[in-house]
Tab-separated table of C-alpha atoms and ligand atoms in Angstrom:
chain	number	residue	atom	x	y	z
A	419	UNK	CA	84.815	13.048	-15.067
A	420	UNK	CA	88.430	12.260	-16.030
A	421	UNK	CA	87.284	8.711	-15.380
A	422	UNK	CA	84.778	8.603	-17.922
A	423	UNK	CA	86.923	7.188	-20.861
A	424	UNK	CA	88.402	4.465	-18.885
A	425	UNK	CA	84.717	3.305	-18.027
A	426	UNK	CA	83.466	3.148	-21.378
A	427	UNK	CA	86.445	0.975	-22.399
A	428	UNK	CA	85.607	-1.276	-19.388
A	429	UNK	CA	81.925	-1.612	-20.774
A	430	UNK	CA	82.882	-1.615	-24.321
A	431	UNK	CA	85.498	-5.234	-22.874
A	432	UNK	CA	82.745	-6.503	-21.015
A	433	UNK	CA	80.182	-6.643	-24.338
A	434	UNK	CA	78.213	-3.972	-22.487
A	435	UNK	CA	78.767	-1.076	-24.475
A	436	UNK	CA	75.378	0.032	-25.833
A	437	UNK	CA	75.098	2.219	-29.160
A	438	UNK	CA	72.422	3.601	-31.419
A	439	UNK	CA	71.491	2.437	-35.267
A	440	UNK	CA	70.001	5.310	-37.586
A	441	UNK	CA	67.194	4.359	-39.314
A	442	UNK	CA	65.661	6.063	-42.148
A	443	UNK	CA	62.082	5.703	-42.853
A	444	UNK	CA	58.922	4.391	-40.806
A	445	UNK	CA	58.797	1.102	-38.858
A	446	UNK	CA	57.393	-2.124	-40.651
A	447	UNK	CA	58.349	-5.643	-41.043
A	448	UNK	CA	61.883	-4.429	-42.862
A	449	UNK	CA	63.550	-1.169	-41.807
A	450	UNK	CA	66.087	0.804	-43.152
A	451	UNK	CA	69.472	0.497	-40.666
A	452	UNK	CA	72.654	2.519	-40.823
A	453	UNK	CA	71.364	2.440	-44.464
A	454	UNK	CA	70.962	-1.001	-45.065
A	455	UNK	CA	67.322	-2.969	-45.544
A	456	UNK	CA	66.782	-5.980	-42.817
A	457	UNK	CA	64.422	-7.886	-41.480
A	458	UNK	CA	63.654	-6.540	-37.886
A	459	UNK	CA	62.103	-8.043	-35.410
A	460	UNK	CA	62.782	-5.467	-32.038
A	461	UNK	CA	59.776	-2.970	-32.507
A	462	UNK	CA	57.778	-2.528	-29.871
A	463	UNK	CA	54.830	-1.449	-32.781
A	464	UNK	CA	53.282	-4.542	-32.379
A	465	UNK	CA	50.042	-3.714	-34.564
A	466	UNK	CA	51.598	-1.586	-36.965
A	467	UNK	CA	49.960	1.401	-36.302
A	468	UNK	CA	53.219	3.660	-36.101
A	469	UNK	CA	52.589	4.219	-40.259
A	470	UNK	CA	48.721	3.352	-40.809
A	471	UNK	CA	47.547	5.830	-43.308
A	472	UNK	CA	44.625	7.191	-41.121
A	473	UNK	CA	47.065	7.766	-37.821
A	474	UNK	CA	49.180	9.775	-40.066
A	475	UNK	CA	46.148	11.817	-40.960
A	476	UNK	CA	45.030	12.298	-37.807
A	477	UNK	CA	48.081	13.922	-36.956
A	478	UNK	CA	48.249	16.163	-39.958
A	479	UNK	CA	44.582	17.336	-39.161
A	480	UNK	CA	45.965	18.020	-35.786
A	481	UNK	CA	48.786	19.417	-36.276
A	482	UNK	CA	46.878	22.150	-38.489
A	483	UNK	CA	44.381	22.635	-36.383
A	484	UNK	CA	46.438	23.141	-32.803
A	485	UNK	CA	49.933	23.641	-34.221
A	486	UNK	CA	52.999	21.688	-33.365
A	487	UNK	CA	52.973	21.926	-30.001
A	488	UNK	CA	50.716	22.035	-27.310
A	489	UNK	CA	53.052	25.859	-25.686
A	490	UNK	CA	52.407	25.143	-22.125
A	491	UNK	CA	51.546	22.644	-19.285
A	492	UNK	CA	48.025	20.360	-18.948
A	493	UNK	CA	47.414	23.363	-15.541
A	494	UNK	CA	48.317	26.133	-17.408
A	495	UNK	CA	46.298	26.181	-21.260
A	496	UNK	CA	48.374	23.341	-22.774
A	497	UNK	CA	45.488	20.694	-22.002
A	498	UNK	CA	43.869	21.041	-25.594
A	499	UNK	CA	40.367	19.623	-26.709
A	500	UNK	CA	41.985	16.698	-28.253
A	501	UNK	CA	43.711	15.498	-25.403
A	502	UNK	CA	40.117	16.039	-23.180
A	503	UNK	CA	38.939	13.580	-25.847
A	504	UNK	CA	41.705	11.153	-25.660
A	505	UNK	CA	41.208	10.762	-22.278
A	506	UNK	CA	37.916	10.348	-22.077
A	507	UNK	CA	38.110	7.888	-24.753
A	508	UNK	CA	40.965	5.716	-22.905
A	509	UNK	CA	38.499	6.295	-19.860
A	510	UNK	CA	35.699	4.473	-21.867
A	511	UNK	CA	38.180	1.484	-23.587
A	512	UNK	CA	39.446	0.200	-20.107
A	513	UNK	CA	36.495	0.337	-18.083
A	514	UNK	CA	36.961	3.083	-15.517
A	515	UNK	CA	35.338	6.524	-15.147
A	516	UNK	CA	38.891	8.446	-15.401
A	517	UNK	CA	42.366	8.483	-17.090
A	518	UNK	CA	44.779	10.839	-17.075
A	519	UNK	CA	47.291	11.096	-20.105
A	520	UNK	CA	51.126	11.693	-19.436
A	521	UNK	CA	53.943	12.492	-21.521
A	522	UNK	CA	55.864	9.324	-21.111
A	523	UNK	CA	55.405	5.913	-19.580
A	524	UNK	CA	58.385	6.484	-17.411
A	525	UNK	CA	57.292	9.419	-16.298
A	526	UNK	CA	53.504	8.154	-15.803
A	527	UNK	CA	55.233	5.895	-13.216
A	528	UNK	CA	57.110	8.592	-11.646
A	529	UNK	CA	53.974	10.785	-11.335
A	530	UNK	CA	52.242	7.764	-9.974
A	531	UNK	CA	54.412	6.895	-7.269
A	532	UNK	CA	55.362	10.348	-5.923
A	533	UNK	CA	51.701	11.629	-5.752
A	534	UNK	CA	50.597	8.562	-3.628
A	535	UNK	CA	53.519	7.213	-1.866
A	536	UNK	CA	55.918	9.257	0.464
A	537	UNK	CA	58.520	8.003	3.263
A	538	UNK	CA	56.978	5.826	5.473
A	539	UNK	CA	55.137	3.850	3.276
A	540	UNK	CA	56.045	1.279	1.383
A	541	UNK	CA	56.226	-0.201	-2.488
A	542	UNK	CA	56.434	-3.740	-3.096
A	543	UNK	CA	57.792	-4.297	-6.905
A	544	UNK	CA	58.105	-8.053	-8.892
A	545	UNK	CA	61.950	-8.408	-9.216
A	546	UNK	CA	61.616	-7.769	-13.043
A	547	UNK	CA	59.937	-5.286	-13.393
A	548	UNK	CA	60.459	-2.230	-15.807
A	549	UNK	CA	62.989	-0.044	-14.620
A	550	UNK	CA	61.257	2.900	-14.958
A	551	UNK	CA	58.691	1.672	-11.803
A	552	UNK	CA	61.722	0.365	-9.968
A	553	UNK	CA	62.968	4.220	-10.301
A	554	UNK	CA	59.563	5.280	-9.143
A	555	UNK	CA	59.725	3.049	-6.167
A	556	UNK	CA	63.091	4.942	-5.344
A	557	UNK	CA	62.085	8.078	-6.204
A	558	UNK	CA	59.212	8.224	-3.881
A	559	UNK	CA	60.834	7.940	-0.583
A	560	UNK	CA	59.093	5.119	0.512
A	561	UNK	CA	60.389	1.477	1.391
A	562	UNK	CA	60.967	-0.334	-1.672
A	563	UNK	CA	60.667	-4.429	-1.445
A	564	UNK	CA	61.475	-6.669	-4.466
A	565	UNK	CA	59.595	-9.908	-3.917
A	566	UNK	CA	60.406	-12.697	-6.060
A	567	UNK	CA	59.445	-13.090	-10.444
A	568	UNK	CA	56.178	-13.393	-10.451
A	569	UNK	CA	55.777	-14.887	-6.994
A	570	UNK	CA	51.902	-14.513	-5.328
A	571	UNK	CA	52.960	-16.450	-2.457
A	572	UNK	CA	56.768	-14.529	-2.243
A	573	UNK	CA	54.750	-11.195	-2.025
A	574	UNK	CA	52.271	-11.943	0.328
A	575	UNK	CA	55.240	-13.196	3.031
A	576	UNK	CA	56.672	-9.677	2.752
A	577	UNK	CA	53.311	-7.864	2.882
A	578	UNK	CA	52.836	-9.660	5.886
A	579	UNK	CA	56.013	-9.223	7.246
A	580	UNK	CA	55.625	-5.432	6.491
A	581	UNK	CA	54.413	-2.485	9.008
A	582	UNK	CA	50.318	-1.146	8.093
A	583	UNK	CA	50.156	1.901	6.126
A	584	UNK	CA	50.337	2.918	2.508
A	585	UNK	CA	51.253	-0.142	0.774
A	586	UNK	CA	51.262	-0.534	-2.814
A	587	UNK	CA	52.269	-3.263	-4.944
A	588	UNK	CA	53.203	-3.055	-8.036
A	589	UNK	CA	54.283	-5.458	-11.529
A	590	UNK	CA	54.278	-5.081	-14.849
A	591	UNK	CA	51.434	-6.819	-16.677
A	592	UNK	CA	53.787	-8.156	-19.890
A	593	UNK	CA	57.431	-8.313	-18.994
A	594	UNK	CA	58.732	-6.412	-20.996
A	595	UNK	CA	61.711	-8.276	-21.578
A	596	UNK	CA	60.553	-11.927	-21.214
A	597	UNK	CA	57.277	-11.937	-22.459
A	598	UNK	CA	55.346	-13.617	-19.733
A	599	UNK	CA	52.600	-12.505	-17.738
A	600	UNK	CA	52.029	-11.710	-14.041
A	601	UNK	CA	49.939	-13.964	-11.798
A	602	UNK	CA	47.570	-10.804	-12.096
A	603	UNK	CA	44.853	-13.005	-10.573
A	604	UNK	CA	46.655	-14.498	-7.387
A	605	UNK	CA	47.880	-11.054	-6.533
A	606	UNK	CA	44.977	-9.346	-6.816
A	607	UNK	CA	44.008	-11.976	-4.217
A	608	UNK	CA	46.643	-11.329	-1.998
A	609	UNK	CA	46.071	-7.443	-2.358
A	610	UNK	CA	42.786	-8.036	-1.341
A	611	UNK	CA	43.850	-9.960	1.847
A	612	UNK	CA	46.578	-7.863	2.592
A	613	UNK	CA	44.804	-4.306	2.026
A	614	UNK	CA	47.530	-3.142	-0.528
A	615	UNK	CA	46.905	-1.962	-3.613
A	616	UNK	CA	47.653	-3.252	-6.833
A	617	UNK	CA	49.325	-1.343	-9.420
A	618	UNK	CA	49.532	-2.935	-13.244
A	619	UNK	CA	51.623	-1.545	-15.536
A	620	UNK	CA	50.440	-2.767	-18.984
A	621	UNK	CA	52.861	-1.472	-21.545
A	622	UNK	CA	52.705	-4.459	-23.770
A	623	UNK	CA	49.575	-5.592	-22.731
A	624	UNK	CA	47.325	-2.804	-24.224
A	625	UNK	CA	46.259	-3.620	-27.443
A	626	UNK	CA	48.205	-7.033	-27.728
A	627	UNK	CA	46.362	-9.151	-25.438
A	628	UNK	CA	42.461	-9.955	-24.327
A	629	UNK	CA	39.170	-10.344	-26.645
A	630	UNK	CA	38.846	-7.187	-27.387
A	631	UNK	CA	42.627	-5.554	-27.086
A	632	UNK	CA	42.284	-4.234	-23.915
A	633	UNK	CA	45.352	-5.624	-22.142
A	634	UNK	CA	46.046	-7.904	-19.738
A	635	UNK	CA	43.528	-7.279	-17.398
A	636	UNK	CA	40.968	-8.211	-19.962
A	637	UNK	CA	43.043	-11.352	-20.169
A	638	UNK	CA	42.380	-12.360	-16.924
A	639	UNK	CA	39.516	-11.123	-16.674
A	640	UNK	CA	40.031	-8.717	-14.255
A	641	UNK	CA	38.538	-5.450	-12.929
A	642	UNK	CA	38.855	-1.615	-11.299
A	643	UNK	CA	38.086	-3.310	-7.972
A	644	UNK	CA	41.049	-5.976	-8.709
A	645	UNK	CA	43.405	-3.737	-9.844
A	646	UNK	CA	42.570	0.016	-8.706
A	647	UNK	CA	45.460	1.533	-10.930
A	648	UNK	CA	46.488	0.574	-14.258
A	649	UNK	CA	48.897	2.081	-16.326
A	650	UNK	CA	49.027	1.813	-20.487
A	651	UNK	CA	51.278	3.416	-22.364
A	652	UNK	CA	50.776	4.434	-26.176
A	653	UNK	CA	53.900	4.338	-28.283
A	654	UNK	CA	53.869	0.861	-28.650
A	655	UNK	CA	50.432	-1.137	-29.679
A	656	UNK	CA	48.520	1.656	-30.476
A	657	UNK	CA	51.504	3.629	-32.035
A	658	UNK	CA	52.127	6.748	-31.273
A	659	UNK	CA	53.333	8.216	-28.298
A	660	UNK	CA	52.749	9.345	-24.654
A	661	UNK	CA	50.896	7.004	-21.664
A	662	UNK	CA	48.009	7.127	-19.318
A	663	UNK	CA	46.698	6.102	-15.948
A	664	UNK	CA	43.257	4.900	-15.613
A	665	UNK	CA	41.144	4.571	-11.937
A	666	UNK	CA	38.920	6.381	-9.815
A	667	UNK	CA	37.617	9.652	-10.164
A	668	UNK	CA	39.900	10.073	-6.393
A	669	UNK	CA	42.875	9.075	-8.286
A	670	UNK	CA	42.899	10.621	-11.043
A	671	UNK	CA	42.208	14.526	-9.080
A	672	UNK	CA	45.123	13.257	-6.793
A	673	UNK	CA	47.529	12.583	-9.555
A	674	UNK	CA	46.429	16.252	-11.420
A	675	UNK	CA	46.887	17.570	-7.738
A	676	UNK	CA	50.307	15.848	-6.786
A	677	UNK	CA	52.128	14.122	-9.574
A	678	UNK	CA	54.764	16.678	-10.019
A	679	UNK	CA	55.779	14.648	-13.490
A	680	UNK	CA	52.355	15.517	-14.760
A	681	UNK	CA	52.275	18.801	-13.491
A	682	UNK	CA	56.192	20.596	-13.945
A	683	UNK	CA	56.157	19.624	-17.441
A	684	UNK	CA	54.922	20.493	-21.225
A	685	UNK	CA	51.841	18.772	-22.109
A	686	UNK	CA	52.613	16.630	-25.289
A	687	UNK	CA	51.666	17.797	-28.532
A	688	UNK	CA	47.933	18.023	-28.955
A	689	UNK	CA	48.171	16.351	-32.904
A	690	UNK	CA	49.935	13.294	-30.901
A	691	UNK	CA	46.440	12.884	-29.220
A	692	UNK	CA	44.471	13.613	-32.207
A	693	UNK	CA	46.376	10.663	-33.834
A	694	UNK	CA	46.223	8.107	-30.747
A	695	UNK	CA	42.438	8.638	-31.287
A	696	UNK	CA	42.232	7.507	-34.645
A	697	UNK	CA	44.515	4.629	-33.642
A	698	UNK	CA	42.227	3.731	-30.487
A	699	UNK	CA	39.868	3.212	-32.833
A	700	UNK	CA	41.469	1.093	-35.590
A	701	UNK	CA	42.392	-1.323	-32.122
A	702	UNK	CA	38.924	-1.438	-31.156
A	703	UNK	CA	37.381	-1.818	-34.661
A	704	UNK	CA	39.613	-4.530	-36.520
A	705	UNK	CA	41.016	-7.312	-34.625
A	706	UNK	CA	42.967	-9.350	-37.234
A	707	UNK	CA	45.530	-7.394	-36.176
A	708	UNK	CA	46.113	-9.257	-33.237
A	709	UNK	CA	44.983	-12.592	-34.342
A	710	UNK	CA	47.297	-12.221	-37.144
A	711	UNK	CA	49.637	-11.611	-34.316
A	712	UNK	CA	48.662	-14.814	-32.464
A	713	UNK	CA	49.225	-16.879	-35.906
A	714	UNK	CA	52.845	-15.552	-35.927
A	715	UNK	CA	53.550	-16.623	-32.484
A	716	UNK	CA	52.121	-19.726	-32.859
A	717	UNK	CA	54.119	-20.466	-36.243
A	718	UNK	CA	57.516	-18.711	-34.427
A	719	UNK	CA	57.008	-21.155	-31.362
A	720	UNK	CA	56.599	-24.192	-33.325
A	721	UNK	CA	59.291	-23.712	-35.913
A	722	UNK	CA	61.689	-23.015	-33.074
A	723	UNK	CA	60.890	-25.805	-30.821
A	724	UNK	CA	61.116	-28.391	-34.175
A	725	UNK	CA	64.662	-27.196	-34.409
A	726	UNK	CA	65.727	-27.546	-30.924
A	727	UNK	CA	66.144	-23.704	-30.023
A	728	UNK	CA	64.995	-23.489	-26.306
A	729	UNK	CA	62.080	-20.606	-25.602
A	730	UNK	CA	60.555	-18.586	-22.381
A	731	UNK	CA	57.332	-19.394	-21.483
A	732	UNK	CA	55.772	-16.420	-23.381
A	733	UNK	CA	52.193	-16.272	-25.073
A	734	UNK	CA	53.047	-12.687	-26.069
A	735	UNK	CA	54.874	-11.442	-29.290
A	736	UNK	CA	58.239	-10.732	-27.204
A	737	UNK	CA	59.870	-14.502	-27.487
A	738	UNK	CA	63.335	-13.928	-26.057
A	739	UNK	CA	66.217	-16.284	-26.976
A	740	UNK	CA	68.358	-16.725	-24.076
A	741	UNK	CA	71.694	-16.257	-24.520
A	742	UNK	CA	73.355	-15.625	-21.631
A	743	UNK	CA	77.063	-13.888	-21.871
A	744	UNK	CA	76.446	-10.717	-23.333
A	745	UNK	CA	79.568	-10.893	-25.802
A	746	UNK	CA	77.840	-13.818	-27.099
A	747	UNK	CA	74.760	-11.920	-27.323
A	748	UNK	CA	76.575	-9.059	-29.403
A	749	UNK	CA	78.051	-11.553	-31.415
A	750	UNK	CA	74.815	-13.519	-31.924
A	751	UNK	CA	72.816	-10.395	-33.180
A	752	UNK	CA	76.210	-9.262	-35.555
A	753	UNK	CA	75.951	-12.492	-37.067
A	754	UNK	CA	72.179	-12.070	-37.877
A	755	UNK	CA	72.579	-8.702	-38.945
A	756	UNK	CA	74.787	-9.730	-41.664
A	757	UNK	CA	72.512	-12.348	-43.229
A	758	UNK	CA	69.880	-9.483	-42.514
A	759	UNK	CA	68.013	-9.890	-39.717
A	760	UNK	CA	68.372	-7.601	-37.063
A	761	UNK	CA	67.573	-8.384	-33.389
A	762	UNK	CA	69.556	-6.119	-30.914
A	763	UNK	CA	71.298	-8.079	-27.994
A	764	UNK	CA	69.646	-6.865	-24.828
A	765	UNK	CA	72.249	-6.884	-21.958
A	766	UNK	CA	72.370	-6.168	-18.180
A	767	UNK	CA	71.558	-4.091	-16.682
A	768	UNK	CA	68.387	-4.392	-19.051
A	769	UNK	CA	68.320	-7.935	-17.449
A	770	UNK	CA	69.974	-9.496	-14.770
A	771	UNK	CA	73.395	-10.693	-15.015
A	772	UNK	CA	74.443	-13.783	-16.752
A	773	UNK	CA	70.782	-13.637	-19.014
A	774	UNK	CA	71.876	-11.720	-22.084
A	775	UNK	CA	69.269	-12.339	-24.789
A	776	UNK	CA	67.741	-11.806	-28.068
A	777	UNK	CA	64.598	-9.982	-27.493
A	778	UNK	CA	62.827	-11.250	-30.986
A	779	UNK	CA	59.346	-9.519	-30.457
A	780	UNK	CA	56.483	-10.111	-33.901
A	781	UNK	CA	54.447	-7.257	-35.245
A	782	UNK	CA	51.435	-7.417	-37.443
A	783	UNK	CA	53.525	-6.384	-40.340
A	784	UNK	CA	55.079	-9.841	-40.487
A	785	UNK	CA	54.089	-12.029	-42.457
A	786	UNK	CA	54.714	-16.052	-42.780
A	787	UNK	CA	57.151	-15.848	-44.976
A	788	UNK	CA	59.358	-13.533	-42.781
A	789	UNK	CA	59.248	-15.918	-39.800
A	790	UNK	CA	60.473	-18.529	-42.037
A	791	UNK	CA	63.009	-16.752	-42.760
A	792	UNK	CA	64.164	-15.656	-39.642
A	793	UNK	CA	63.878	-19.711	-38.049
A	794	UNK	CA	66.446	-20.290	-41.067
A	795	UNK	CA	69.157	-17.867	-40.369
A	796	UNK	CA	68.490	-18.719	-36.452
A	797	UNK	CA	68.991	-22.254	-37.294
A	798	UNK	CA	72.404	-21.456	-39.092
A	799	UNK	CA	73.967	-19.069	-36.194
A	800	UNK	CA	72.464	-19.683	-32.864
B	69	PLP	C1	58.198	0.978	-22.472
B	69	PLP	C2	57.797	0.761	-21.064
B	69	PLP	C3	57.585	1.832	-20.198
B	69	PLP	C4	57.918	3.239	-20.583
B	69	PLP	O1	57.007	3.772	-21.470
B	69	PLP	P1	57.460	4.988	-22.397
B	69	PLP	O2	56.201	5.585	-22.863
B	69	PLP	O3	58.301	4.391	-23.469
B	69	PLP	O4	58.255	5.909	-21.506
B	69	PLP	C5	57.114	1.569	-18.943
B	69	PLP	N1	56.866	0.316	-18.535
B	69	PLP	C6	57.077	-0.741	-19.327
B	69	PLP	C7	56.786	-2.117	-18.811
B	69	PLP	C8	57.570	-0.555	-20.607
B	69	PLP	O5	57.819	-1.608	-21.386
């Protein structure tokens, strides 16, 4: 422990120190930081839904009619009416006859991974992937393999390579950090081949991407008997808070039987639900959202390739600027803060070493005008 201080002055030399900004207010296009306005573009809100009128509602209706807090665990009597509903309404909007919600993303991973994998068996995880299913992977005692960023043919040499058993493999859908999307189709193709099963976790996905919002999967056009689990989380698209797993009727009974981070903990607030429900809706219902979304991509992507600024190959609204050092980074996303723009610097071990970035990521609250704006002050500083 005496160590401690001497560490954080290492990180703080080595442009890795990582702090927090108070903001005052809801999210939207411009945010209130350390009490000053700017322009953000880091919110992972991407439809907006964090502050649409309705949601709110929903969760004062909820609130007064099951409290502030749901007082006990889903196995105990904290698994409220709203949440039955929630589920069976996430059940219904990806295709599959169950889902199960958790408190967290992180710890819908966790829960994941420790009810179906134990040592012995073994997880197979794209190198980029979110941390919280690399820490799943670990946390479940069984072999963890890394196969190369997004890599079908990478991943199908280790499977092969690999003892039978449990295998499961598992990628994000969206990375969260570069914006691109998994090969879903080849590996559900080597899955297939290789009996493993495929695991999708579509935090950014859901809501963002497909005809009708319903992820990735919908994207590619892919089903249940493609990818067996899929994981969505809800406080980003759709705005609230809290995830869910979606699969078999098997699955889902295993993971109320054996996920211990669904079962040892406090089920989330049952007005949290009630709100999600509303904002379920509103994703289903009105699309513009995400076409408007598309529109600011498209306009972002152009603008920035006209003035020479080099982009990942990302159809989604995260559109990282590489950077590289992290000092730069930090000094990149100072520099935009003070003309008002504010993109944080995201810094290993968020990414690998040597790929510092701005993570600029486009929310339905933009409008035209604001990407304008922000291609101008990149233009001057970048
Ligand atoms: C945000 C995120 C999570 C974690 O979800 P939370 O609900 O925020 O805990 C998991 N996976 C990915 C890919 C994410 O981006």
């Amino acid at each position: 422990m005496r160590e401690l201080g001497k560490q954080l002055q290492q990180r703080r030399q080595a442009g890795l120190y990582r702090s927090r900004k108070v903001q005052d207010g809801m999210q939207g296009a411009e945010v209130v930081l350390d009490g000053k306005t700017c322009l953000a573009f880091c919110s992972n809100d991407y439809l907006g839904l964090s502050h649409h009128p309705k949601v709110i509602k929903a969760l004062q209706q909820g609130a007064e009619q099951y409290g502030a807090g749901s007082g006990a665990a889903h196995l105990i009597n904290g698994h409220s009416r709203a949440h039955h509903a929630l589920e069976e309404a996430l059940a219904e909007f990806s295709g599959r006859p169950r889902a199960l919600l958790f408190s967290t993303g992180y710890m819908a991973n966790l829960g994941v991974m420790s009810a179906l994998l134990q040592r012995g068996d073994h997880v197979f995880e794209d190198r980029l992937n979110h941390a919280s299913l690399i820490d799943a992977g670990l946390l479940s005692g069984a072999r963890l393999s890394r196969y190369a960023h997004a890599h079908a043919d990478n991943l199908q040499q280790k499977l092969q390579a690999s003892k039978p058993g449990t295998r499961l493999v598992a990628t994000d859908g969206v990375f969260s950090m570069d914006g691109d999307l998994a090969p879903l189709n080849e590996l559900a193709q080597v899955c297939k081949q290789e009996e493993a099963s495929l695991m999708v976790d579509d935090a950014h996905g859901i809501g963002v991407l497909g005809q009708h919002g319903r992820g990735t999967l919908e994207h590619f056009g892919l089903n249940m008997d493609d990818v067996p689990i899929l994981m969505g989380t809800l406080g980003k698209a759709l705005g609230t808070f809290g995830a869910f797993i979606a699969g078999s009727e098997d699955l889902i009974e295993t993971l109320i039987n054996q996920a211990r981070s669904y079962i040892y903990t406090t089920a989330p607030p049952p007005a949290v639900a009630a709100a999600t429900l509303v904002s379920l809706q509103l994703l289903k219902q009105e699309s513009w959202r995400r076409e408007k979304l598309q529109e600011l991509i498209a306009q972002f992507r152009q603008g920035a390739a006209a003035l020479g600024l080099e982009l990942m190959p990302s159809p989604t609204p995260i559109q990282p600027l590489m950077i590289g050092d992290s000092q730069r980074a930090l000094n990149c996303s100072e520099a935009l803060l003070a003309k008002g723009i504010y993109i944080p610097a995201i810094r290993p071990p968020t990414v690998p070493e040597g790929s510092a970035r701005l993570r600029i990521s486009f929310n339905a609250d933009h409008e035209p005008r604001h990407v304008e704006q922000l291609l101008d002050v990149l233009d001057a500083i970048v």
